[in-house]
Amino acid sequence: MIDWIAIFSNAAQELISPTTAAYALAALGLAIHFGYTGLLNFGQAGFMALGAYGFAISTLSFGFPVWASVLVGVGASVIFALILGIPTLRLRADYLAIVTIAAAEILRLVFTTNTFDSLTGSASGLQGYKGGFADLNPIPPGTYGFGPFTYNAYDWWIRIVGWTLVIVFALLTWLIIRSPWGRVIKGIREDEDAVRALGKNVYSYKMQSLILGGVYGTLAGMIFVLPRAVVPANYQTSLTFFIYAILLLGGAATILGPIVGSMIFWVLLSFFSGFMARAVEAGWFPFMTQVQAGQLRFILVGIAIMLIVVFRPQGIFGNKKELAFVK
Amino acid sequence: MSSDVTPTSKPVKSTGLHVGEAGPGVRKVDPILTADSVKRTFGGLTAVDVAHVEIPRGAITALIGPNGAGKTTFFNLLTGFDKPDEGSWEFDGRSLAHVPAYRVARMGLIRTFQLTKALGLLTVMDNMKLGAKGQGGENLFRSVLPFLWRKQEDEIEEKAVELLTRFKLDTKREDYAASLSGGQRKLLEMARALMSDPTLVMLDEPMAGVNPALTQSLLEHILDLKSQGMSVLFVEHDMHMVRHIADWVIVMAEGKIVAEGDPHTVMQDPAVIDAYLGAHHDTDIGIDTEHVEVLKELIDDEQ
Ligand SMILES: Nc1ncnc2c1ncn2[C@@H]1O[C@H](COP(=O)(O)OP(=O)(O)OP(=O)(O)O)[C@@H](O)[C@H]1O
Ligand SMILES: [Mg+2]
């Protein structure tokens, strides 16, 4: 017999989980890059890794307070964006894609290698950096909530901080996109030479967009490691692709899209894996092992992305009118 | 096509623009743009090799020449969209060599493109607003504080509405530019260029693909620019239009300036006939029908 209640309540928990918030914020950064400016950043996982390691290393190795650790992570990602952008943003769009995917992998390998073990913890990663953040928690110890949403004080604290960040950055994005600044970057997405001919410093705008969206990714990387440890294997290229999946699901040039997209993505993923695991256990799929069932969910993600791109390329929140003019 | 155009009134031509006898590279009384030994090669091909040319201020100058003469390449070089192998050029007395395209535009030299560049997924209104310069809200930090740029935005919108009305696009202001017809996009691109109050407007084939009815209004818009004190340099293949609105004509062939003069005298220059037939026309299999057309128009012109 399958425990449907457990499957549904696990899935429902993903709605407000800190991981969902982290992916939403990272996808919002990609919306600025890809959806609004037309920059093909395939290295969002690298920006997230810089957030995670920047925060953890500053805290563990240098004893920095929370705010300083956050600043270190953000500073590192600004430098990373500059290194990526300076040589490539003058070139055709595809070069940025190649360079970002490679640079993110290089970062991950640097964090994995034994050479810097004392700082990075190499393949086993880092933990024990949450003390400062937990100390800031104003919620008295105890258990709060109802039904599936019952958590202790720390778990509520990371959810509140995570989602507050998502909301603040969604509002910020909304403000800048509807401003003249947003008009310029949307113009660049359409045709950068035309924008250049109107007297805008296209290179500088692309750089600003790359840095800004990258900083979103970095903050997302920090939220991501609050409920877990920092492990280098989490920052593979597949992380970037999941974030792209979320972005396309919600709508690339939208603000609610990345947020709701992340919720749908995680609820469905949890539902599928919960269902498959229990169904295999119950003997519904005798031809399949537990391990295979675990892999199946990623195949489903792949199929889902293909279906979205084919049948609803503008995403859930995308403007249908835009689609009438596929370039 | 062009013969359908019936000029409503004969525009007033500016005269006395040059000093001395008209010819390639002749000096102008008041040049707004001058270029010296500007050369651009693509591999073995010399696309542009201009020894000296001056564009008169406050006048409409036509740049004509057969396909592949180097007109668009010359435009790209002058506006910073391409870099020459050598040469120097000045706009309003300031050197433009090594000045990036966006800065050239800020100096007041605005160009349009032969292949229209309307920003498809922006509305017509946003396209227009993008053309305005010195916008405070285009700064990332100020963009988050709308009260800092709201007033300027309203002024820009007002100006955009005025221009759109002039170009008969005001009913389309909330539509995506991608939904406009080819000719309407040409109009939009030109209107957008005017948002920045340029001093020199460079139009690359503004009339290409525009129907005769719209052509007439486009011609009037170009004449309008002159009456507002702007200088215009435009590339055009239709000789009737060139004759109708240009005060001065510069003829390019194989990258070089081969003739200059007012629209009537320049047509009599044998170099122009040569340019359109090509120096080696006798070795060609046949004469391009387009060239025959052009020549007919030239000769018509003088009758
Ligand atoms: N990017 C490029 N690479 C190689 N050759 C080029 C390039 N751009 C232009 N050319 C060559 O330079 C020459 C001049 O081209 P250009 O576009 O300036 O001609 P044009 O006078 O504008 O012609 P048209 O009237 O057909 O628009 C042509 O022979 C063209 O093939
Ligand atoms: Mg051309």
Short mmCIF file of N, CA, C and O in Angstrom, two decimals, chain B residues 13 242-249 261-268 301-302:
data_model
loop_
_atom_site.label_atom_id
_atom_site.label_comp_id
_atom_site.label_asym_id
_atom_site.label_seq_id
_atom_site.Cartn_x
_atom_site.Cartn_y
_atom_site.Cartn_z
N LYS B 13 16.27 74.45 -52.86
CA LYS B 13 17.61 73.85 -52.82
C LYS B 13 18.61 74.82 -52.22
O LYS B 13 18.58 76.03 -52.48
N VAL B 242 16.79 61.43 -55.49
CA VAL B 242 18.03 62.17 -55.30
C VAL B 242 17.89 63.55 -55.93
O VAL B 242 18.17 64.58 -55.30
N ARG B 243 17.41 63.57 -57.16
CA ARG B 243 17.26 64.83 -57.87
C ARG B 243 16.28 65.75 -57.15
O ARG B 243 16.45 66.95 -57.05
N HIS B 244 15.23 65.13 -56.61
CA HIS B 244 14.17 65.92 -55.99
C HIS B 244 14.61 66.61 -54.70
O HIS B 244 14.29 67.78 -54.49
N ILE B 245 15.34 65.90 -53.86
CA ILE B 245 15.61 66.51 -52.55
C ILE B 245 17.06 66.87 -52.27
O ILE B 245 17.33 67.68 -51.38
N ALA B 246 18.01 66.28 -53.00
CA ALA B 246 19.40 66.50 -52.63
C ALA B 246 19.89 67.88 -53.07
O ALA B 246 19.55 68.36 -54.14
N ASP B 247 20.69 68.51 -52.19
CA ASP B 247 21.34 69.76 -52.56
C ASP B 247 22.71 69.47 -53.18
O ASP B 247 23.27 70.29 -53.89
N TRP B 248 23.24 68.35 -52.82
CA TRP B 248 24.59 67.99 -53.24
C TRP B 248 24.64 66.49 -53.43
O TRP B 248 23.99 65.76 -52.68
N VAL B 249 25.39 66.03 -54.41
CA VAL B 249 25.48 64.60 -54.67
C VAL B 249 26.94 64.17 -54.70
O VAL B 249 27.78 64.83 -55.31
N GLY B 261 28.91 67.08 -57.03
CA GLY B 261 28.32 68.25 -57.67
C GLY B 261 26.87 68.39 -57.27
O GLY B 261 26.33 67.56 -56.54
N ASP B 262 26.22 69.44 -57.76
CA ASP B 262 24.80 69.54 -57.49
C ASP B 262 24.09 68.52 -58.38
O ASP B 262 24.65 68.06 -59.38
N PRO B 263 22.87 68.12 -58.03
CA PRO B 263 22.24 66.98 -58.70
C PRO B 263 22.17 67.12 -60.22
O PRO B 263 22.17 66.11 -60.91
N HIS B 264 22.11 68.32 -60.73
CA HIS B 264 21.96 68.43 -62.18
C HIS B 264 23.28 68.31 -62.92
O HIS B 264 23.37 67.56 -63.89
N THR B 265 24.29 68.99 -62.43
CA THR B 265 25.56 68.92 -63.15
C THR B 265 26.25 67.57 -62.97
O THR B 265 26.89 67.09 -63.89
N VAL B 266 26.07 66.95 -61.80
CA VAL B 266 26.81 65.71 -61.56
C VAL B 266 26.40 64.62 -62.53
O VAL B 266 27.18 63.76 -62.90
N MET B 267 25.15 64.68 -62.99
CA MET B 267 24.67 63.65 -63.90
C MET B 267 25.38 63.71 -65.25
O MET B 267 25.35 62.75 -66.01
N GLN B 268 25.94 64.86 -65.56
CA GLN B 268 26.60 64.99 -66.85
C GLN B 268 28.05 64.52 -66.81
O GLN B 268 28.71 64.43 -67.84
N ASP B 301 16.66 62.78 -66.81
CA ASP B 301 16.87 63.92 -65.95
C ASP B 301 17.33 65.15 -66.70
O ASP B 301 16.94 66.26 -66.37
N GLU B 302 18.16 64.92 -67.67
CA GLU B 302 18.78 66.06 -68.35
C GLU B 302 17.97 66.55 -69.53
O GLU B 302 18.35 67.47 -70.22
#
